[in-house]
CSV table of C-alpha atoms in Angstrom, one decimal:
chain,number,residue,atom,x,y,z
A,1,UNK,CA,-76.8,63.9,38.3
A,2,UNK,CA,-78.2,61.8,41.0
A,3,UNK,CA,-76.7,58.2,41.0
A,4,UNK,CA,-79.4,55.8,42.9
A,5,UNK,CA,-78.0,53.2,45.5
A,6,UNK,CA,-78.4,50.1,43.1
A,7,UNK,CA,-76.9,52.0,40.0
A,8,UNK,CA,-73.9,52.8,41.7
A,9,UNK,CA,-73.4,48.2,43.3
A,10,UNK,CA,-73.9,47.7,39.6
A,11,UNK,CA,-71.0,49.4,38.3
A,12,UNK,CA,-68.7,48.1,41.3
A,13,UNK,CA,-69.5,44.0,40.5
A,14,UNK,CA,-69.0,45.7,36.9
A,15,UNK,CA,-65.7,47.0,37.5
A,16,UNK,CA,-64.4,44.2,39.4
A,17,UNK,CA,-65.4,41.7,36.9
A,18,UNK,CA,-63.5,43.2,33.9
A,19,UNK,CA,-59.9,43.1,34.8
A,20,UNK,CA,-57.9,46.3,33.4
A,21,UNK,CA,-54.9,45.6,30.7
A,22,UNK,CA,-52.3,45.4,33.1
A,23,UNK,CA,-53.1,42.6,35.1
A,24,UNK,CA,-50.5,41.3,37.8
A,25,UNK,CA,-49.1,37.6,37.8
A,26,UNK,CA,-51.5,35.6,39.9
A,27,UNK,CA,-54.7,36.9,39.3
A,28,UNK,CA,-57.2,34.7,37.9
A,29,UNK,CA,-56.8,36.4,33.9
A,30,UNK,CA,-53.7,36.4,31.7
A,31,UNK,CA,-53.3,39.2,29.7
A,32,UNK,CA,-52.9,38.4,25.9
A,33,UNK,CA,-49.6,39.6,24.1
A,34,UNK,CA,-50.1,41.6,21.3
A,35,UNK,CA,-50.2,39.3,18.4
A,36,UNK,CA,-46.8,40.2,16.3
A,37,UNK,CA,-46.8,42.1,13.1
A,38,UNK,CA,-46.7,39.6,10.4
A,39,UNK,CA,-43.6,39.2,8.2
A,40,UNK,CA,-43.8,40.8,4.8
A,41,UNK,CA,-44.4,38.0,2.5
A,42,UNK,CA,-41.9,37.7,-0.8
A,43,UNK,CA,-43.4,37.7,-4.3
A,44,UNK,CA,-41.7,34.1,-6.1
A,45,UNK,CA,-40.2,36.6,-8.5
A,46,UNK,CA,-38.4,37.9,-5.5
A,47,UNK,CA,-37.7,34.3,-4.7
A,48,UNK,CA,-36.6,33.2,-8.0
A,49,UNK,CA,-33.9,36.2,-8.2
A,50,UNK,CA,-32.4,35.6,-4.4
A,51,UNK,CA,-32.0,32.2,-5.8
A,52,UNK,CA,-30.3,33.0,-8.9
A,53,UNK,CA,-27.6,35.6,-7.5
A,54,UNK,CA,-27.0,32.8,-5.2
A,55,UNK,CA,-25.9,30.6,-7.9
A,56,UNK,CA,-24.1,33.3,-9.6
A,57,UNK,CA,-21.6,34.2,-6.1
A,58,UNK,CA,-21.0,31.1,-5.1
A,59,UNK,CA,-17.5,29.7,-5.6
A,60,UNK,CA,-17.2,27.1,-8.6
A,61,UNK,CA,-16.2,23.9,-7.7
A,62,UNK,CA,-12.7,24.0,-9.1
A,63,UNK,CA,-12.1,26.8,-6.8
A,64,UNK,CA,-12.8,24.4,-3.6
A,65,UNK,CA,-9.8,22.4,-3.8
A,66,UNK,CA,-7.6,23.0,-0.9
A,67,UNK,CA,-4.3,24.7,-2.0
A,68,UNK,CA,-1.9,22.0,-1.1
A,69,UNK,CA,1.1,23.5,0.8
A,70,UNK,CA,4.5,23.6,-0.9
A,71,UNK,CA,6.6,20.8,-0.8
A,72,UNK,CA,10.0,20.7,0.5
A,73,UNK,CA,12.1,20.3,-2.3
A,74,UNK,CA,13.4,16.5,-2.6
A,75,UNK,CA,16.7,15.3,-2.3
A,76,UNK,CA,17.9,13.6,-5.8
A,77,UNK,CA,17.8,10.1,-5.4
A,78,UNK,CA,20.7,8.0,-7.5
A,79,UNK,CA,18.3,5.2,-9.5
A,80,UNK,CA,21.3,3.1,-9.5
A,81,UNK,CA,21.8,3.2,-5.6
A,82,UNK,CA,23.0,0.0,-4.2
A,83,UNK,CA,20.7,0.0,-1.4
A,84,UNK,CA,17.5,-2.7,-2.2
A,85,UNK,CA,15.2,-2.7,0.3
A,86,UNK,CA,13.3,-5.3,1.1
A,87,UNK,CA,16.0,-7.9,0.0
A,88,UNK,CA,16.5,-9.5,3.2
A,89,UNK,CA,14.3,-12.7,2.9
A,90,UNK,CA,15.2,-13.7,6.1
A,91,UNK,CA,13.6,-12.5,9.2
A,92,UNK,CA,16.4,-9.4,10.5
A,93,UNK,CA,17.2,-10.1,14.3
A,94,UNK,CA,15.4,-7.6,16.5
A,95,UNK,CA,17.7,-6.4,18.5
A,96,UNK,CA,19.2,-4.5,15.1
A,97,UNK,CA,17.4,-1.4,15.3
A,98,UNK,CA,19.2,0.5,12.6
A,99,UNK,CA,22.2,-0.8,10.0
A,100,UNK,CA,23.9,1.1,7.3
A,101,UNK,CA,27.6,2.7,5.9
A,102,UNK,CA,29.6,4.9,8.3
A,103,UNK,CA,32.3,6.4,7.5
A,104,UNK,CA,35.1,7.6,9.4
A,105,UNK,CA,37.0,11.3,8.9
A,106,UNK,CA,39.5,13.0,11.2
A,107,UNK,CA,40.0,17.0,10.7
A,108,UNK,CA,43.6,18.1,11.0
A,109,UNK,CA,44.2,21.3,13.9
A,110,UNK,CA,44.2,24.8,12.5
A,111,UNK,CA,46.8,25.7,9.9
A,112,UNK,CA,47.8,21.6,9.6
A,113,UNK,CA,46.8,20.4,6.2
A,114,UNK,CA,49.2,16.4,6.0
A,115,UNK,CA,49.7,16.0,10.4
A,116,UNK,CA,52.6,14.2,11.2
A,117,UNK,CA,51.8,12.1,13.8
A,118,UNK,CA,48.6,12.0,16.0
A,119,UNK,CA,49.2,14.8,18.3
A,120,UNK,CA,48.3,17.1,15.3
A,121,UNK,CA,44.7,15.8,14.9
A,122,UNK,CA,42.4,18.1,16.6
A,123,UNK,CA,39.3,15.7,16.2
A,124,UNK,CA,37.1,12.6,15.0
A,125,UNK,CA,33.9,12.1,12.9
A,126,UNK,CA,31.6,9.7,12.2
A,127,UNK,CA,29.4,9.7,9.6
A,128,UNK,CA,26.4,7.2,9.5
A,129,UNK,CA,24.0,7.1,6.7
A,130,UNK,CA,21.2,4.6,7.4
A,131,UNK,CA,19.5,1.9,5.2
A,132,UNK,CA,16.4,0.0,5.5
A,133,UNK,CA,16.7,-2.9,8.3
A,134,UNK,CA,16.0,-5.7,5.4
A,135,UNK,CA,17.8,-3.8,2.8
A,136,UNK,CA,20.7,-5.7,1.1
A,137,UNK,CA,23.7,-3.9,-1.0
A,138,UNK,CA,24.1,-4.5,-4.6
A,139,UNK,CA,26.8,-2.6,-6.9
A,140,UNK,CA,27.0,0.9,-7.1
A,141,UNK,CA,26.8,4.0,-4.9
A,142,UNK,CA,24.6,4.4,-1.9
A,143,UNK,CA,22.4,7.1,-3.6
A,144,UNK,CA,21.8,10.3,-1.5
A,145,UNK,CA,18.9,9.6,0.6
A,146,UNK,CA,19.3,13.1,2.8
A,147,UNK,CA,19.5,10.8,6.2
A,148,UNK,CA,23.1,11.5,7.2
A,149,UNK,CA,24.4,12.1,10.5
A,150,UNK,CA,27.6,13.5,10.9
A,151,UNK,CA,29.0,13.0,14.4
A,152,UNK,CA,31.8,14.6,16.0
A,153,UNK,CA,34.3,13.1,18.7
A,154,UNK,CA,36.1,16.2,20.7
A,155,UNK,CA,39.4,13.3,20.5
A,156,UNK,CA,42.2,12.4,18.9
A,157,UNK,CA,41.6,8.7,19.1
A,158,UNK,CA,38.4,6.8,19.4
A,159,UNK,CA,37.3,5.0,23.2
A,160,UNK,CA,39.2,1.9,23.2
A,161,UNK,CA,38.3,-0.1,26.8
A,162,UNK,CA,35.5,0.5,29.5
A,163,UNK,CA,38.2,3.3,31.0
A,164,UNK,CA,37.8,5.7,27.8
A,165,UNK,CA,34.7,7.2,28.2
A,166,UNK,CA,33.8,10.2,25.2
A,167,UNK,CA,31.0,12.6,24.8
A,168,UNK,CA,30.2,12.9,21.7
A,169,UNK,CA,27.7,14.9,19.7
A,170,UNK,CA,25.7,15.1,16.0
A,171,UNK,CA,26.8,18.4,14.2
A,172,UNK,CA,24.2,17.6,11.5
A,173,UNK,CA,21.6,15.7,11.0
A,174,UNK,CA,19.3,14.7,7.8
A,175,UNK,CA,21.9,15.8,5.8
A,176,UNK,CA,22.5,15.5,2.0
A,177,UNK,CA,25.8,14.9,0.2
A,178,UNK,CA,25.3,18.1,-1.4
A,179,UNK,CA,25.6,19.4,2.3
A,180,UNK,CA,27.9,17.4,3.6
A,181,UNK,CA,30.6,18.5,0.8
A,182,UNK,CA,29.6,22.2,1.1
A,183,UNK,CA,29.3,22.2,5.0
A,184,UNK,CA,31.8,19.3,6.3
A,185,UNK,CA,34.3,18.0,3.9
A,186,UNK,CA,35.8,21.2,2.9
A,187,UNK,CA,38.7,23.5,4.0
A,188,UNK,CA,37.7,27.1,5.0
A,189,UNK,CA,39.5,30.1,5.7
A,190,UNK,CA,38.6,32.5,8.1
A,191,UNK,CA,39.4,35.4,10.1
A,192,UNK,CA,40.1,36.2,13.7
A,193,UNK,CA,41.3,39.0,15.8
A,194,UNK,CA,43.7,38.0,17.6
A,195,UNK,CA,45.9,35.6,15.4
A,196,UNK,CA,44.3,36.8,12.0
A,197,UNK,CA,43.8,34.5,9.2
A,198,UNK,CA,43.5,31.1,10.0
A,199,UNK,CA,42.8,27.8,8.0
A,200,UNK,CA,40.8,24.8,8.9
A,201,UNK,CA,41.8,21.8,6.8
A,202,UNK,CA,39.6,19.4,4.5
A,203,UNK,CA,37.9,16.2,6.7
A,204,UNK,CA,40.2,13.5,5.9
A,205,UNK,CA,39.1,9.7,5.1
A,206,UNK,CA,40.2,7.1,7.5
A,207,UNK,CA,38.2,4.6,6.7
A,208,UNK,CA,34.4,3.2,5.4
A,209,UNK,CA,32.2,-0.4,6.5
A,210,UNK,CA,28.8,-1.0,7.6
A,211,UNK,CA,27.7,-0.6,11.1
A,212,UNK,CA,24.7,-1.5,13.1
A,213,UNK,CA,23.1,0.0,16.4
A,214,UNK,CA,21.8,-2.8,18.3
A,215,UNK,CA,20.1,-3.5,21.7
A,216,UNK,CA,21.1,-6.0,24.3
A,217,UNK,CA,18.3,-5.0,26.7
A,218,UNK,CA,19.5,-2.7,29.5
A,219,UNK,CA,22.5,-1.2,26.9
A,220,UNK,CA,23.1,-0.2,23.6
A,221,UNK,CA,25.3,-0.2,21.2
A,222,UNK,CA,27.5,1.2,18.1
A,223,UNK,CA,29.2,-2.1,16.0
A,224,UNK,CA,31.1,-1.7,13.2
A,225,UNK,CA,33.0,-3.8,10.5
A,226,UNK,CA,35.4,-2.0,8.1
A,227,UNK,CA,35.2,-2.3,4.5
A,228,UNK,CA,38.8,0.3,3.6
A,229,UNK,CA,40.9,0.5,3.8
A,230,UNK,CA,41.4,-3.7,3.2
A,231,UNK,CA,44.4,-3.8,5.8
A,232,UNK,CA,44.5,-1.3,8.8
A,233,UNK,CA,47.4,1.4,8.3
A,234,UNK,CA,49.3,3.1,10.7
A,235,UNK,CA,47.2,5.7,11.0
A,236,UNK,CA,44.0,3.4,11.3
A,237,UNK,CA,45.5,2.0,14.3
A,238,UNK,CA,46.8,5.2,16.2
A,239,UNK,CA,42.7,6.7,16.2
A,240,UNK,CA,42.0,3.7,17.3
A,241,UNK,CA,40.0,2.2,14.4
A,242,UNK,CA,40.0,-2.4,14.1
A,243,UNK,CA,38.8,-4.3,11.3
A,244,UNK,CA,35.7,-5.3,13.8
A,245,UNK,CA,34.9,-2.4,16.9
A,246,UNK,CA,32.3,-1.7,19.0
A,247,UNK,CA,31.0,1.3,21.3
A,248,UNK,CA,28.4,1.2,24.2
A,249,UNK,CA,26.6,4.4,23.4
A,250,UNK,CA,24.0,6.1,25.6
A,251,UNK,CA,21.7,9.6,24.9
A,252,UNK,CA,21.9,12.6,27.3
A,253,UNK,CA,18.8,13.8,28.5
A,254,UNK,CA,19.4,17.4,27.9
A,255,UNK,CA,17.6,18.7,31.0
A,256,UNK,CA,20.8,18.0,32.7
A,257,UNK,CA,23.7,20.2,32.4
A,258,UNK,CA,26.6,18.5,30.9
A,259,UNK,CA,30.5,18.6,31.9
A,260,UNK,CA,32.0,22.3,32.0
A,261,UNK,CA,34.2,21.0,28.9
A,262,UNK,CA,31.7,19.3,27.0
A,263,UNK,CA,28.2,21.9,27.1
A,264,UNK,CA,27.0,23.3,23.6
A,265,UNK,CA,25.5,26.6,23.1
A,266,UNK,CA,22.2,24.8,22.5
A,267,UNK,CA,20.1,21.5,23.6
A,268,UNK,CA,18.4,19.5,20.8
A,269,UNK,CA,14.7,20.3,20.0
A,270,UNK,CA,13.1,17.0,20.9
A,271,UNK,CA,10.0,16.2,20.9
A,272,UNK,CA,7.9,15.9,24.0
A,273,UNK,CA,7.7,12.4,24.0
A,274,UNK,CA,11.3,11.6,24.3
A,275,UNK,CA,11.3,13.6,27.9
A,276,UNK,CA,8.6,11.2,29.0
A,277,UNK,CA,10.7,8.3,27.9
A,278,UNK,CA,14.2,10.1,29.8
A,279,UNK,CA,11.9,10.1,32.9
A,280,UNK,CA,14.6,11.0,35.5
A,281,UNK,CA,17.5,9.5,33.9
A,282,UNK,CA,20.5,11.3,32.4
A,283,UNK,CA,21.8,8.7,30.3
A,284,UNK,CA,19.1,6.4,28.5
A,285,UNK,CA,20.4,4.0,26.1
A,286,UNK,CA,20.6,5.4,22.6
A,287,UNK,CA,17.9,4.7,19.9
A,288,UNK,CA,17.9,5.8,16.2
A,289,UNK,CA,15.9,8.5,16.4
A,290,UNK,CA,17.9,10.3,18.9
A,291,UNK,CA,20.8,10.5,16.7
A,292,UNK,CA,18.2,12.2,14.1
A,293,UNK,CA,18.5,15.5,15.9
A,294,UNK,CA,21.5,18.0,15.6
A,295,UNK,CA,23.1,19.0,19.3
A,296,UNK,CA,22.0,15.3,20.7
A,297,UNK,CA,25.1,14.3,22.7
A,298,UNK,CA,26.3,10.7,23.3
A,299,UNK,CA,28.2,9.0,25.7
A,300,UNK,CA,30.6,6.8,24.0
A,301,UNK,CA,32.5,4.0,25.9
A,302,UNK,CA,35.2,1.1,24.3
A,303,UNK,CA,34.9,-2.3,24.5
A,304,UNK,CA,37.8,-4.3,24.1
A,305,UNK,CA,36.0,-7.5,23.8
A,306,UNK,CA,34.7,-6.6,19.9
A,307,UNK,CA,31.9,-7.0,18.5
A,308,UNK,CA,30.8,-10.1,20.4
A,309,UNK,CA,29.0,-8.6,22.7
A,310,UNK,CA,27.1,-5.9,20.2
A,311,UNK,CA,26.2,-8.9,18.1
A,312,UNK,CA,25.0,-11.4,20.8
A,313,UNK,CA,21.8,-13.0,19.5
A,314,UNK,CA,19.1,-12.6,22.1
A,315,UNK,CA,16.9,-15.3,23.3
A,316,UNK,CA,13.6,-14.3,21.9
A,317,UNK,CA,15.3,-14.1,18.2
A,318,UNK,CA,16.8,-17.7,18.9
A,319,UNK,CA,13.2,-19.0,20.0
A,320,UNK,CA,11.8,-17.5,17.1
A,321,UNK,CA,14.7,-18.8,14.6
A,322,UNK,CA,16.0,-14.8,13.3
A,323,UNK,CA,19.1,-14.4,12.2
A,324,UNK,CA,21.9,-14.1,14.1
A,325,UNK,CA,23.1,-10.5,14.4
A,326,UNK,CA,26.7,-11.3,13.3
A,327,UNK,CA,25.8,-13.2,10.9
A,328,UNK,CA,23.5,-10.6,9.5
A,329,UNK,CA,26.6,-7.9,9.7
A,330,UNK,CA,29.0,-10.4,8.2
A,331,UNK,CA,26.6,-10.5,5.2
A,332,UNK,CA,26.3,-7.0,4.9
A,333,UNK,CA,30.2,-6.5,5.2
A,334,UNK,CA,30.6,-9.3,2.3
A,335,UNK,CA,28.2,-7.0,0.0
A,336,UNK,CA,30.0,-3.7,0.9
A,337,UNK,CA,33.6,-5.2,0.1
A,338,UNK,CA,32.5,-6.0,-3.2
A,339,UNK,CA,30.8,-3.1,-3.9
A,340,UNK,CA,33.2,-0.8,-3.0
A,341,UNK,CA,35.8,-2.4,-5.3
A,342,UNK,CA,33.6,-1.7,-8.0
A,343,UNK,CA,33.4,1.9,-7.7
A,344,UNK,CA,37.3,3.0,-8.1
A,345,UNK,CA,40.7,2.2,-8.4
A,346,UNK,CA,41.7,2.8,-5.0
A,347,UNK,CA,40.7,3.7,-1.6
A,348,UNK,CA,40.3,7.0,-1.4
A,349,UNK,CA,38.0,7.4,-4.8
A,350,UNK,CA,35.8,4.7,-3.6
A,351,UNK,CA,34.6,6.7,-0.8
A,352,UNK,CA,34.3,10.1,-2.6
A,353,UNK,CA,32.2,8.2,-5.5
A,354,UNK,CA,29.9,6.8,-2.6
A,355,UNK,CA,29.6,10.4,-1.2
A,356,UNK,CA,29.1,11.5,-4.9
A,357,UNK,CA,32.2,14.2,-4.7
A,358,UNK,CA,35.4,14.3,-6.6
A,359,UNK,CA,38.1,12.7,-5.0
A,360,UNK,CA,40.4,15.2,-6.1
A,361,UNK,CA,38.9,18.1,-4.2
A,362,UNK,CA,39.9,16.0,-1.0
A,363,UNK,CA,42.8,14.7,0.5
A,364,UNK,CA,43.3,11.1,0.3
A,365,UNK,CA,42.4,8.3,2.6
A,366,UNK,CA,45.4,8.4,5.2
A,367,UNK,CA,47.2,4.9,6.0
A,368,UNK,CA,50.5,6.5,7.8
A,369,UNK,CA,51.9,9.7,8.9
């Protein structure tokens, strides 16, 4: 077929007019997306049953509640303990950071139940068992409160001057008297390959009073005032133990490695914020919460002076018209004495009845060799 001249122009403007599908980006026409298939509509029958197995799964409301994790169990509080806090009306002096009892056990060496004379003791403890700062004693035992620290002194004797300097250490810490008489106050036999069977002996009582870890600003320090035995013994006075003693005491930051004789197989777990507060220090004066963690080791160091300068009353406590901190220990010594008395019939079953253990499982508080 013959295409004429102005037939064939005609289809070219045609042609160029009508842009094909494809178009590129830039021209002068979009091309139009193909419109998307609609979405199948649902019947409100269909509705009504999605919403009604919904219903029917979903957890009830009782099954919600969060499943609380299990206690730990709780230590059996005595009802009659003699502790009452909050009975302190006055204002306590600050620079008491913790008071409480202590008591004070040596543990014969191996295969020595009664030593003769001092040379036969292979070591000291100290057992502290806090009480609230405002807390005053009434009668009865402490009650078990599962806060004990027993602490051990690798001596003989306690520090008695600046010159005797001990480290010292906690064996346990939160402990109950339940675990304190299965753990600490009793014998056990045991064997070893070289010697055979040997026999550690029973802790042995010394003595029992109140003590106080106070703060005099750069130092700290361990006071104590004895309640028993009433008048110091032989014994009492070969450890090293006065009716009124005090100790500087200082915390060893465990990233330092300790004397070759005085390293334990592990540090204490402490929390990240004590290592802040160490800094770069080795030795940091001791607070509370130190002595709250087994393997913390303590520098121990005499004073000869007493208690007078563990008890000094600091000037912002005087400003403020606190208490005096001796005067605050004196009280709490006064309440102890008579308490104690009330317990027992003599020494030693006054301090087994405040540990709640019988005194005849033990050996007896020692006054002479």
């Amino acid at each position: 077929m013959t295409i004429t001249r102005s037939a064939a122009k005609k289809q070219e403007q045609t042609a160029r007019a009508a842009p094909a599908d494809g178009a590129q980006p830039g021209s002068k026409h979009k091309t139009e997306e193909a419109p998307k298939p609609p979405s199948p509509k649902r019947t409100k029958r269909q509705e009504q049953e999605k919403v009604q197995v919904a219903q029917e799964t979903a957890p009830k409301r009782e099954d919600l509640k969060v499943e609380e994790k299990p206690r730990e169990p709780e230590v059996k509080k005595d009802d009659a303990s003699a502790v009452e806090p909050q009975g302190r009306e006055e204002a306590v002096p600050s620079s008491i950071l913790e008071k409480g009892i202590i008591y004070f056990f040596f543990r014969s060496r191996v295969n020595v139940d009664e030593p003769l004379d001092v040379s036969e003791i292979a070591r000291s403890h100290i057992i502290l068992r806090p009480i609230e700062k405002d807390a005053k004693l009434g009668s009865g035992p402490i009650g078990d409160a599962g806060n004990s620290r027993v602490c051990v002194i690798p001596k003989k004797t306690l520090p008695q001057s600046g010159r005797d300097r001990w480290i010292g250490f906690v064996e346990k810490a939160g402990a109950s008297f339940q675990r304190l008489k299965d753990e600490f106050l009793a014998s056990a036999d045991y064997q070893t390959k070289t010697r055979g069977e040997r026999h550690a002996p029973a802790a042995t009582p010394v003595g029992e009073g109140v003590y106080a870890i106070t703060s005099t600003g750069r130092e700290s320090h361990l006071a104590y005032m004895l309640t028993l035995p009433e008048k110091l013994g032989e014994v009492q006075k070969e450890i090293g133990l006065k009716e009124k003693g005090s100790f500087i005491i200082s915390t060893k930051n465990p990233e330092y490695p300790g004397p070759a004789n005085a390293r334990l197989p592990k540090a204490p777990e402490y929390p990240k914020e004590f290592f802040e507060e160490f800094r770069s220090l080795r030795w940091v004066p001791t607070q509370p919460k130190h002595l709250d963690y087994a393997n913390t080791q303590f520098l121990l160091v005499g004073e000869s002076s007493g208690v007078e300068k563990a008890l000094a009353q600091q000037r912002e406590d005087q400003k403020e018209g606190k208490a005096e901190p001796a005067e605050e220990m004196e009280k709490l010594e006064d309440e102890d004495t008579r308490r104690m008395k009330d317990l027992n019939d003599n020494d030693s079953s006054r301090i087994f009845e405040d540990l709640q253990v019988h005194a005849g499982d033990y050996p007896k508080l020692q006054t002479t060799f």
